[in-house]
Short mmCIF file of C-alpha atoms and ligand atoms in Angstrom, two decimals:
data_model
loop_
_atom_site.label_atom_id
_atom_site.label_comp_id
_atom_site.label_asym_id
_atom_site.label_seq_id
_atom_site.Cartn_x
_atom_site.Cartn_y
_atom_site.Cartn_z
CA MET D 1 250.37 -130.38 -42.04
CA ASN D 2 246.68 -131.06 -41.60
CA PRO D 3 244.90 -132.69 -44.54
CA PRO D 4 242.53 -130.28 -46.33
CA PRO D 5 238.91 -130.51 -45.15
CA GLU D 6 236.41 -132.45 -47.22
CA PRO D 7 233.76 -130.29 -48.93
CA SER D 8 231.11 -132.04 -46.87
CA ARG D 9 232.85 -131.24 -43.56
CA LEU D 10 234.15 -127.69 -43.56
CA PRO D 11 234.83 -126.54 -39.99
CA PRO D 12 233.49 -123.17 -38.80
CA GLY D 13 235.83 -120.38 -39.81
CA THR D 14 236.76 -121.91 -43.19
CA GLU D 15 236.89 -119.27 -45.92
CA VAL D 16 235.18 -120.11 -49.20
CA GLY D 17 235.51 -117.33 -51.76
CA SER D 18 234.41 -114.14 -50.00
CA TRP D 19 232.46 -115.94 -47.31
CA ARG D 20 233.25 -117.48 -43.93
CA VAL D 21 231.59 -120.68 -42.74
CA LEU D 22 229.60 -120.29 -39.53
CA GLU D 23 227.88 -123.65 -39.36
CA ARG D 24 227.17 -126.76 -41.41
CA ILE D 25 223.43 -126.93 -41.90
CA GLY D 26 222.38 -129.73 -44.15
CA HIS D 27 223.31 -131.83 -47.08
CA GLY D 28 221.72 -133.57 -50.01
CA THR D 29 222.98 -135.97 -52.62
CA TYR D 30 225.02 -133.35 -54.43
CA GLY D 31 225.79 -130.55 -52.04
CA THR D 32 226.46 -129.57 -48.44
CA VAL D 33 224.88 -126.36 -47.23
CA TYR D 34 226.61 -124.04 -44.76
CA ARG D 35 225.45 -120.91 -43.00
CA VAL D 36 228.02 -118.26 -43.89
CA GLU D 37 228.71 -114.56 -43.51
CA PRO D 38 230.56 -112.24 -45.89
CA LEU D 39 234.22 -111.76 -45.00
CA GLY D 40 234.76 -108.51 -43.14
CA HIS D 41 231.08 -108.20 -42.19
CA ILE D 42 230.84 -109.91 -38.84
CA GLY D 43 227.25 -110.11 -37.70
CA ALA D 44 225.84 -109.44 -41.18
CA GLN D 45 222.71 -111.23 -42.35
CA PRO D 46 223.71 -114.90 -42.75
CA LEU D 47 223.59 -116.51 -46.19
CA ALA D 48 223.46 -120.11 -47.39
CA LEU D 49 226.49 -121.49 -49.22
CA LYS D 50 225.95 -124.73 -51.11
CA LEU D 51 229.22 -126.51 -51.87
CA ALA D 52 229.32 -129.35 -54.40
CA LEU D 53 230.23 -132.80 -53.19
CA HIS D 54 231.63 -133.64 -56.62
CA ARG D 55 234.35 -131.77 -58.45
CA ALA D 56 233.11 -129.67 -61.37
CA ASP D 57 229.48 -130.79 -60.86
CA PRO D 58 227.56 -129.19 -63.76
CA ARG D 59 224.35 -128.99 -61.74
CA PHE D 60 225.73 -125.98 -59.87
CA GLU D 61 225.96 -123.86 -62.98
CA ARG D 62 222.36 -124.81 -63.77
CA GLU D 63 221.20 -123.87 -60.31
CA ALA D 64 223.06 -120.56 -60.46
CA VAL D 65 221.50 -119.68 -63.83
CA LEU D 66 218.00 -120.46 -62.62
CA LEU D 67 218.38 -118.60 -59.31
CA SER D 68 219.90 -115.57 -61.00
CA ARG D 69 216.98 -115.36 -63.43
CA LEU D 70 214.36 -115.49 -60.70
CA ALA D 71 213.53 -112.66 -58.38
CA HIS D 72 210.72 -114.03 -56.28
CA PRO D 73 209.85 -113.78 -52.58
CA HIS D 74 209.57 -117.58 -52.34
CA VAL D 75 212.88 -118.40 -54.04
CA PRO D 76 216.33 -117.59 -52.55
CA SER D 77 218.21 -114.90 -54.47
CA LEU D 78 221.68 -115.68 -55.74
CA HIS D 79 224.48 -113.65 -54.12
CA GLY D 80 227.47 -115.24 -55.75
CA GLN D 81 229.11 -118.35 -57.12
CA GLY D 82 232.63 -119.65 -57.52
CA LEU D 83 235.03 -122.54 -57.22
CA TRP D 84 236.47 -123.74 -53.95
CA ALA D 85 240.09 -124.73 -54.42
CA HIS D 86 240.98 -128.16 -53.14
CA PRO D 87 244.16 -130.14 -53.86
CA SER D 88 242.05 -132.71 -55.73
CA GLY D 89 240.44 -130.05 -57.94
CA PRO D 90 237.93 -127.21 -57.78
CA PHE D 91 234.50 -127.71 -56.24
CA PRO D 92 231.76 -125.34 -57.41
CA PHE D 93 229.70 -123.45 -54.85
CA LEU D 94 226.91 -120.93 -54.85
CA VAL D 95 225.76 -118.45 -52.24
CA MET D 96 222.12 -117.55 -51.82
CA ASP D 97 219.62 -116.07 -49.38
CA TRP D 98 219.32 -117.93 -46.14
CA ALA D 99 215.88 -119.57 -46.11
CA GLU D 100 214.68 -119.91 -42.56
CA GLY D 101 212.49 -122.97 -42.16
CA ILE D 102 211.98 -126.69 -41.96
CA PRO D 103 211.01 -129.11 -44.74
CA LEU D 104 207.31 -129.19 -45.61
CA TYR D 105 206.26 -132.61 -44.27
CA ALA D 106 208.22 -132.11 -41.03
CA TRP D 107 206.65 -128.65 -40.70
CA ALA D 108 203.16 -130.14 -41.02
CA LEU D 109 203.98 -132.69 -38.36
CA ALA D 110 205.51 -130.15 -35.99
CA HIS D 111 202.97 -127.38 -36.41
CA SER D 112 199.67 -129.15 -37.11
CA PRO D 113 198.73 -126.47 -39.64
CA THR D 114 195.16 -125.73 -40.54
CA SER D 115 193.74 -126.44 -43.97
CA ARG D 116 193.91 -122.74 -44.77
CA GLN D 117 197.58 -122.57 -43.83
CA VAL D 118 198.36 -125.63 -45.95
CA LEU D 119 196.59 -124.09 -48.92
CA ALA D 120 198.45 -120.82 -48.42
CA VAL D 121 201.82 -122.60 -48.27
CA LEU D 122 201.07 -124.61 -51.42
CA ALA D 123 199.94 -121.42 -53.15
CA GLN D 124 203.26 -119.70 -52.34
CA VAL D 125 205.18 -122.61 -53.86
CA ALA D 126 202.91 -122.68 -56.90
CA HIS D 127 203.47 -118.94 -57.43
CA ALA D 128 207.25 -119.46 -57.26
CA LEU D 129 206.99 -122.26 -59.83
CA ALA D 130 204.72 -120.17 -62.04
CA ALA D 131 207.41 -117.45 -62.10
CA LEU D 132 210.01 -120.05 -63.01
CA HIS D 133 207.84 -121.42 -65.83
CA ALA D 134 207.14 -117.91 -67.11
CA GLY D 135 210.91 -117.48 -67.52
CA GLY D 136 211.25 -120.71 -69.49
CA GLY D 137 212.54 -122.85 -66.62
CA VAL D 138 211.41 -126.05 -64.95
CA HIS D 139 212.34 -127.24 -61.47
CA ARG D 140 212.05 -131.03 -61.99
CA ASP D 141 212.45 -131.92 -58.32
CA VAL D 142 209.41 -130.45 -56.60
CA LYS D 143 208.85 -132.34 -53.35
CA GLY D 144 208.41 -131.74 -49.64
CA ASP D 145 212.14 -131.83 -48.92
CA ASN D 146 212.70 -128.93 -51.29
CA ILE D 147 210.15 -126.66 -49.65
CA LEU D 148 211.24 -124.93 -46.43
CA VAL D 149 208.53 -123.38 -44.27
CA ARG D 150 209.40 -120.70 -41.70
CA PRO D 151 207.68 -121.61 -38.43
CA SER D 152 207.07 -118.00 -37.31
CA ASP D 153 204.85 -116.97 -40.23
CA PHE D 154 204.61 -120.04 -42.48
CA HIS D 155 206.51 -118.34 -45.27
CA ALA D 156 207.52 -121.01 -47.81
CA THR D 157 210.72 -121.08 -49.85
CA LEU D 158 211.30 -123.36 -52.81
CA ILE D 159 214.94 -124.57 -52.86
CA ASP D 160 217.25 -126.92 -54.76
CA PHE D 161 217.14 -125.90 -58.40
CA GLY D 162 220.06 -128.20 -59.17
CA ALA D 163 217.88 -130.65 -61.07
CA GLY D 164 216.19 -127.82 -62.97
CA SER D 165 216.49 -126.86 -66.58
CA PHE D 166 215.61 -124.04 -68.94
CA HIS D 167 215.02 -123.47 -72.63
CA GLY D 168 218.22 -124.09 -74.52
CA ALA D 169 220.04 -125.94 -71.72
CA ARG D 170 221.96 -128.95 -72.94
CA PRO D 171 221.13 -132.32 -71.37
CA LEU D 172 223.62 -133.19 -68.65
CA THR D 173 223.18 -136.91 -68.93
CA GLU D 174 222.70 -139.70 -71.44
CA GLU D 175 219.71 -140.92 -69.47
CA LEU D 176 216.24 -141.11 -70.98
CA LEU D 177 214.76 -139.29 -68.01
CA PRO D 178 216.16 -136.18 -66.35
CA PRO D 179 216.99 -136.13 -62.64
CA GLY D 180 214.04 -136.45 -60.32
CA THR D 181 212.61 -138.29 -57.36
CA PRO D 182 210.69 -141.42 -58.39
CA PRO D 183 207.28 -140.97 -56.74
CA TYR D 184 207.02 -137.46 -58.14
CA ARG D 185 207.65 -138.35 -61.77
CA SER D 186 204.75 -137.64 -64.09
CA PRO D 187 202.98 -140.51 -65.86
CA GLU D 188 204.12 -139.17 -69.23
CA ALA D 189 207.76 -139.23 -68.10
CA LEU D 190 207.43 -142.84 -66.98
CA GLU D 191 205.67 -143.81 -70.20
CA PHE D 192 208.43 -142.15 -72.17
CA ARG D 193 211.02 -144.31 -70.50
CA TRP D 194 209.20 -147.46 -71.50
CA ARG D 195 208.49 -146.33 -75.01
CA PHE D 196 212.07 -145.40 -75.81
CA TRP D 197 213.85 -147.91 -73.63
CA PHE D 198 215.87 -149.11 -76.60
CA GLN D 199 216.59 -145.92 -78.41
CA HIS D 200 219.89 -144.21 -77.99
CA GLY D 201 220.01 -140.43 -77.80
CA MET D 202 216.39 -139.96 -76.72
CA HIS D 203 215.78 -137.49 -73.90
CA TYR D 204 212.50 -136.73 -72.24
CA ALA D 205 211.78 -133.03 -72.69
CA PRO D 206 210.78 -131.70 -69.28
CA ALA D 207 207.69 -129.54 -69.28
CA PRO D 208 205.96 -127.31 -66.73
CA ALA D 209 203.22 -129.95 -66.54
CA ASP D 210 205.76 -132.25 -64.83
CA ASP D 211 206.16 -129.69 -62.05
CA VAL D 212 202.37 -129.36 -61.72
CA TYR D 213 202.12 -133.12 -61.31
CA ALA D 214 204.95 -133.15 -58.74
CA LEU D 215 203.23 -130.39 -56.76
CA GLY D 216 200.08 -132.52 -56.86
CA VAL D 217 202.03 -135.47 -55.44
CA THR D 218 203.50 -133.17 -52.78
CA ALA D 219 200.03 -131.94 -51.81
CA TYR D 220 198.68 -135.48 -51.84
CA ARG D 221 201.42 -136.69 -49.55
CA LEU D 222 201.01 -133.70 -47.28
CA LEU D 223 197.29 -134.36 -46.94
CA THR D 224 197.15 -138.14 -46.84
CA GLY D 225 200.60 -139.24 -45.69
CA THR D 226 201.07 -141.41 -48.73
CA TYR D 227 201.81 -141.18 -52.43
CA PRO D 228 199.15 -141.41 -55.11
CA SER D 229 199.07 -144.49 -57.26
CA SER D 230 198.64 -144.33 -61.00
CA HIS D 231 196.00 -147.00 -60.76
CA PRO D 232 192.94 -145.71 -62.66
CA LYS D 233 190.82 -145.93 -59.52
CA HIS D 234 193.29 -143.90 -57.48
CA PRO D 235 192.84 -141.93 -55.33
CA PRO D 236 190.21 -144.37 -54.08
CA ALA D 237 186.76 -142.84 -53.91
CA GLU D 238 186.60 -143.43 -50.16
CA THR D 239 189.73 -141.31 -49.66
CA LEU D 240 188.47 -138.46 -51.76
CA ALA D 241 185.04 -138.64 -50.23
CA THR D 242 186.63 -137.44 -47.01
CA PHE D 243 187.83 -134.21 -48.64
CA SER D 244 185.61 -131.43 -49.80
CA PRO D 245 184.64 -131.81 -53.46
CA GLU D 246 186.64 -128.68 -54.30
CA LEU D 247 189.87 -129.94 -52.83
CA ALA D 248 189.36 -133.38 -54.32
CA LYS D 249 188.83 -131.70 -57.68
CA LEU D 250 192.01 -129.64 -57.37
CA LEU D 251 194.07 -132.65 -56.36
CA ARG D 252 192.63 -134.77 -59.14
CA ARG D 253 193.34 -132.00 -61.59
CA MET D 254 197.00 -131.63 -60.63
CA LEU D 255 197.37 -135.40 -60.77
CA SER D 256 195.60 -135.85 -64.11
CA ARG D 257 197.24 -138.35 -66.41
CA LYS D 258 196.72 -135.94 -69.29
CA PRO D 259 199.24 -133.08 -68.93
CA SER D 260 196.95 -130.51 -70.56
CA ALA D 261 194.18 -131.34 -68.08
CA ARG D 262 196.37 -130.27 -65.14
CA GLY D 263 196.23 -126.60 -66.01
CA LEU D 264 199.09 -124.13 -65.97
CA MET D 265 200.99 -123.55 -62.75
CA ASP D 266 199.74 -120.01 -62.70
CA GLU D 267 196.12 -121.24 -62.68
CA VAL D 268 196.90 -123.76 -59.97
CA ALA D 269 198.54 -121.04 -57.86
CA ARG D 270 195.52 -118.79 -58.16
CA ALA D 271 193.09 -121.61 -57.37
CA LEU D 272 195.06 -122.52 -54.24
CA GLN D 273 195.25 -118.91 -53.14
CA ILE D 274 191.56 -118.27 -53.67
CA ALA D 275 190.74 -121.45 -51.77
CA ALA D 276 192.98 -120.30 -48.89
CA GLU D 277 191.36 -116.86 -48.81
CA ARG D 278 187.73 -117.87 -49.15
CA ALA D 279 187.57 -121.03 -47.11
CA GLY D 280 185.04 -120.99 -44.28
CA PRO D 281 185.81 -121.39 -40.57
CA GLU D 282 186.07 -125.16 -40.90
CA ALA D 283 189.31 -124.61 -42.77
CA ASP D 284 190.84 -123.26 -39.59
CA ARG D 285 191.07 -126.65 -37.94
CA SER D 286 194.33 -128.56 -37.82
CA ILE D 287 194.93 -131.19 -40.47
CA LEU D 288 196.72 -133.45 -38.01
CA ARG D 289 195.16 -135.32 -35.18
CA ARG D 290 196.47 -137.88 -32.81
CA PRO D 291 194.82 -141.24 -33.43
CA GLN D 292 192.64 -142.66 -30.72
CA PRO D 293 194.42 -145.64 -29.26
CA SER D 294 192.60 -148.74 -30.34
CA PRO D 295 193.36 -152.36 -29.69
CA VAL D 296 195.81 -153.58 -32.27
CA PRO D 297 196.14 -157.29 -32.88
CA ALA D 298 199.70 -158.23 -31.95
CA ARG D 299 200.44 -159.82 -35.30
CA HIS D 300 199.70 -156.56 -37.07
CA ARG D 301 201.76 -154.27 -34.86
CA ARG D 302 204.58 -152.44 -36.50
CA SER D 303 208.07 -153.09 -35.30
CA PRO D 304 209.26 -150.47 -32.78
CA ALA D 305 211.88 -149.23 -35.20
CA ARG D 306 209.36 -148.38 -37.87
CA SER D 307 206.72 -146.91 -35.64
CA SER D 308 208.97 -144.59 -33.66
CA GLY D 309 208.27 -140.97 -34.25
CA SER D 310 205.08 -141.59 -36.17
CA ARG D 311 202.53 -141.71 -33.42
CA ARG D 312 200.60 -138.96 -35.08
CA THR D 313 198.51 -139.99 -37.96
CA TRP D 314 197.41 -137.99 -40.93
CA VAL D 315 193.91 -136.92 -41.55
CA GLY D 316 192.52 -135.39 -44.64
CA VAL D 317 191.75 -131.78 -45.04
CA ALA D 318 188.66 -130.45 -46.59
CA VAL D 319 188.82 -126.98 -47.91
CA GLY D 320 187.59 -125.42 -51.04
CA LEU D 321 186.10 -122.55 -52.83
CA GLY D 322 182.55 -122.80 -51.60
CA ALA D 323 180.92 -121.70 -48.39
CA SER D 324 181.06 -125.01 -46.63
CA PHE D 325 184.34 -126.65 -45.79
CA ALA D 326 184.72 -129.61 -43.55
CA LEU D 327 187.73 -131.26 -42.04
CA GLN D 328 187.39 -134.95 -41.76
CA ALA D 329 189.61 -137.80 -40.83
CA GLY D 330 190.75 -138.70 -44.32
CA TRP D 331 193.72 -140.80 -43.53
CA ALA D 332 191.93 -142.51 -40.68
CA ALA D 333 188.99 -143.27 -42.95
CA TRP D 334 191.30 -144.64 -45.58
CA ARG D 335 193.00 -146.78 -43.01
CA HIS D 336 189.70 -148.14 -41.74
CA ALA D 337 188.63 -148.81 -45.30
CA GLN D 338 191.79 -150.85 -45.70
CA GLU D 339 191.01 -152.73 -42.53
CA GLY D 340 187.50 -153.31 -43.72
CA ALA D 341 188.90 -154.70 -46.91
CA GLY D 342 190.77 -157.30 -44.91
CA MET D 343 194.18 -155.66 -45.15
CA GLY D 344 194.62 -155.44 -41.41
CA TRP D 345 195.96 -152.61 -39.31
CA ALA D 346 198.27 -150.37 -41.20
CA TRP D 347 200.15 -147.30 -40.13
CA PRO D 348 200.88 -144.94 -42.95
CA ALA D 349 203.27 -146.49 -45.43
CA LEU D 350 205.45 -143.42 -45.06
CA ASP D 351 206.68 -141.82 -41.94
CA PRO D 352 205.38 -138.24 -42.25
CA ALA D 353 208.53 -136.95 -40.55
CA ARG D 354 210.66 -138.58 -43.20
CA GLY D 355 211.31 -136.77 -46.40
CA ASP D 356 212.11 -138.00 -49.85
CA THR D 357 215.83 -138.14 -49.40
CA GLY D 358 217.84 -138.02 -52.55
CA ASN D 359 216.86 -137.92 -56.13
CA THR D 360 217.91 -140.05 -59.00
CA GLY D 361 218.53 -139.65 -62.63
CA LEU D 362 221.84 -137.83 -62.87
CA ALA D 363 223.83 -140.42 -64.75
CA LYS D 364 227.27 -141.25 -63.46
CA GLU D 365 228.76 -139.95 -66.68
CA ALA D 366 227.44 -136.46 -65.94
CA LEU D 367 229.64 -136.32 -62.89
CA PRO D 368 233.39 -136.09 -63.01
CA ASP D 369 235.68 -138.93 -61.99
CA ASN D 370 235.60 -138.33 -58.26
CA ALA D 371 231.86 -138.77 -58.16
CA VAL D 372 230.19 -141.51 -56.26
CA PRO D 373 226.83 -142.63 -57.61
CA PRO D 374 223.79 -141.27 -55.80
CA PRO D 375 222.37 -143.50 -53.07
CA PRO D 376 219.83 -146.13 -54.05
CA GLU D 377 216.32 -144.97 -54.78
CA PRO D 378 214.37 -144.42 -51.60
CA ALA D 379 211.36 -146.54 -50.83
CA TRP D 380 208.52 -145.24 -52.89
CA ALA D 381 205.39 -146.99 -52.00
CA ARG D 382 202.21 -147.09 -54.00
CA ILE D 383 203.61 -146.35 -57.42
CA SER D 384 202.59 -148.52 -60.34
CA LEU D 385 202.22 -147.79 -64.01
CA GLU D 386 198.82 -147.96 -65.56
CA PHE D 387 198.51 -150.96 -67.84
CA PRO D 388 198.70 -149.88 -71.50
CA LYS D 389 195.64 -150.62 -73.62
CA ARG D 390 197.82 -151.46 -76.61
CA PRO D 391 201.27 -153.06 -76.73
CA LEU D 392 204.16 -150.63 -76.25
CA PRO D 393 206.10 -149.77 -79.41
CA SER D 394 209.15 -151.78 -78.40
CA GLN D 395 207.23 -154.67 -76.86
CA ALA D 396 207.23 -158.26 -78.16
CA ARG D 397 203.94 -159.35 -79.74
CA PRO D 398 202.37 -162.82 -79.73
CA PRO D 399 203.14 -165.59 -80.19
CA CYS D 400 204.73 -165.20 -76.78
CA LYS D 401 207.28 -167.61 -75.34
CA LYS D 402 206.19 -170.32 -72.91
CA SER D 403 207.43 -168.38 -69.89
CA GLU D 404 205.57 -165.25 -71.02
CA ILE D 405 201.97 -164.18 -70.65
CA GLU D 406 199.91 -162.69 -73.45
CA LEU D 407 197.86 -159.69 -72.36
CA LEU D 408 196.12 -157.10 -74.54
CA GLY D 409 198.17 -157.94 -77.61
CA GLY D 410 201.61 -157.90 -75.94
CA CYS D 411 203.94 -160.36 -74.23
CA TRP D 412 204.59 -159.88 -70.51
CA VAL D 413 206.48 -161.50 -67.69
CA ARG D 414 205.37 -161.63 -64.12
CA PRO D 415 208.12 -161.31 -61.52
CA GLU D 416 208.07 -163.75 -58.63
CA LYS D 417 207.05 -161.05 -56.17
CA SER D 418 204.33 -159.37 -58.14
CA ALA D 419 202.09 -157.72 -55.57
CA PRO D 420 201.51 -153.97 -56.08
CA PRO D 421 202.86 -151.36 -55.63
CA CYS D 422 204.77 -152.40 -58.72
CA GLY D 423 207.18 -149.48 -58.82
CA GLU D 424 207.80 -147.06 -61.60
CA ARG D 425 209.09 -149.75 -63.94
CA ALA D 426 206.30 -152.33 -63.84
CA TYR D 427 202.67 -152.23 -64.86
CA GLU D 428 199.78 -153.25 -62.69
CA TRP D 429 197.02 -155.45 -64.10
CA LYS D 430 194.24 -156.89 -61.97
CA GLY D 431 196.25 -156.74 -58.76
CA LEU D 432 199.51 -158.17 -60.17
CA CYS D 433 202.68 -156.60 -61.57
CA TYR D 434 204.05 -157.25 -65.05
CA PHE D 435 207.11 -156.23 -67.05
CA PRO D 436 206.74 -155.95 -70.81
CA VAL D 437 208.92 -158.29 -72.84
CA LEU D 438 210.99 -156.17 -75.17
CA ALA D 439 210.99 -157.19 -78.81
CA PRO D 440 214.39 -158.17 -80.17
CA SER D 441 215.92 -155.20 -81.91
CA PRO D 442 216.11 -155.31 -85.71
CA PRO D 443 219.36 -156.96 -86.83
CA ALA D 444 220.53 -153.95 -88.86
CA THR D 445 220.59 -151.48 -85.96
CA SER D 446 223.22 -151.17 -83.28
CA ALA D 447 220.93 -151.11 -80.28
CA PRO D 448 222.50 -151.18 -76.83
CA PRO D 449 222.47 -154.49 -74.98
CA LEU D 450 219.16 -155.56 -73.51
CA LYS D 451 218.61 -154.30 -70.01
CA HIS D 452 216.36 -156.16 -67.69
CA PRO D 453 213.68 -153.79 -66.41
CA SER D 454 214.59 -154.52 -62.81
CA GLU D 455 218.17 -153.36 -63.25
N1 LIG Z 1 218.85 -121.40 -49.12
C1 LIG Z 1 218.87 -122.24 -48.10
N2 LIG Z 1 218.69 -121.79 -46.84
C2 LIG Z 1 218.73 -122.62 -45.79
N3 LIG Z 1 218.92 -123.96 -45.88
C3 LIG Z 1 219.09 -124.47 -47.10
C4 LIG Z 1 219.08 -123.65 -48.28
N4 LIG Z 1 219.28 -124.45 -49.35
C5 LIG Z 1 219.40 -125.69 -48.87
N5 LIG Z 1 219.29 -125.73 -47.51
C6 LIG Z 1 219.39 -126.92 -46.65
O1 LIG Z 1 220.36 -127.81 -47.16
C7 LIG Z 1 219.78 -129.06 -47.52
C8 LIG Z 1 220.43 -129.60 -48.80
O2 LIG Z 1 220.24 -128.67 -49.86
P1 LIG Z 1 219.78 -129.12 -51.32
O3 LIG Z 1 218.48 -129.85 -51.24
O4 LIG Z 1 219.81 -127.92 -52.18
O5 LIG Z 1 220.97 -130.12 -51.67
P2 LIG Z 1 221.04 -131.23 -52.81
O6 LIG Z 1 222.32 -131.97 -52.64
O7 LIG Z 1 220.84 -130.59 -54.15
O8 LIG Z 1 219.81 -132.13 -52.44
P3 LIG Z 1 219.13 -133.35 -53.27
O9 LIG Z 1 219.70 -134.60 -52.70
O10 LIG Z 1 217.65 -133.21 -52.97
O11 LIG Z 1 219.45 -133.12 -54.71
C9 LIG Z 1 218.30 -128.78 -47.66
O12 LIG Z 1 217.52 -129.90 -47.40
C10 LIG Z 1 218.08 -127.68 -46.64
O13 LIG Z 1 217.89 -128.23 -45.36
#
């Protein structure tokens, strides 16, 4: 007898609930997605069936609840859910609308969209998120990989609500932070982790403002090919100067450190839509250009492996609400600014064709015993935490130990490799990275063992 197929490798023809597998389409950290058709309806409109990779994964129930509550043209509708029987135990699955399209960053690379088209796509996603927020939900994993754009008409669909949550949902993990993808986490979420590092039972309460921030990061990466830094002077003035003031303002607003300054998703959606509708003819130029070949000093050339597939470079877009909109070479300008600053030739830190594979944050304990931990965090360049003006609540105060450094009233350690980007766990101060030294916990409490920040 043949062994039963693995949930990640169902052959065509396999029956799952009332659906038949036609083709395996894609997979993420938690699920494999198949194109399916309803049993007994050969040739019917295909649907997407997402089958859990882990038995009894609670994220699937979450995703089903959120999808069933939302009826929106830019969100797949739920058609059904169930459990796929396997000798090792049941695997949850859900069936939803088939979303034709390719992930956002790959779409931009393949289709060289105009500024207007980019704005329109972002507006569609923002409208979908606004509907979710209006119903008391949050997505918590907004990023380019979770936005599919249909090449024929640039219709966008927001997918993967498995990391989402809604009012009244119980936390699925013991982690301080909910699931998410590191570069897209809001500053307040990162601060929360540091503030409550020691405290058991604390959970960051996800808010719509987190999704607004993540959409800002998505837009930023789409437009510049890189992630924003939380450095106070970021985005650098020279980068923003290459965008129209209106777009720069919108980006800055979505990426504000203060959640209330970002505006509601509904407002963001309307601002993006108005910008897309009213932009002048300059907004009809492509946001992507091929770089002019220029002599590159051999020592600064990228290795063939890293440069393959990224021979297009990103330029900024300039669109906005006013009469005059101008497209300019934002990324190129940024790159030249870097060169001018003595940093040498640099291709974008991120390959625009590459997504943000995987997310993190679902603690192992939230998954049943057959679960493997998610893959390591992907490379997330250019993230650093802004240095706090006062010591953190759980941070050691002076006198600091000999190996520590006293800065702004707190004790810090500098890792050996301390050049920014410092990552989401270290703070940047005057071009170097620091970890706060945690104060010893009071003897009376039963605090968990000390974790080193780099763990
Ligand atoms: N409704 C859909 N229609 C068509 N393709 C889809 C649909 N939903 C998901 N996909 C494809 O399947 C892939 C994996 O789906 P999804 O991102 O939901 O899985 P995941 O395991 O939750 O991912 P992650 O690792 O980001 O948590 C997507 O990147 C996309 O290519």
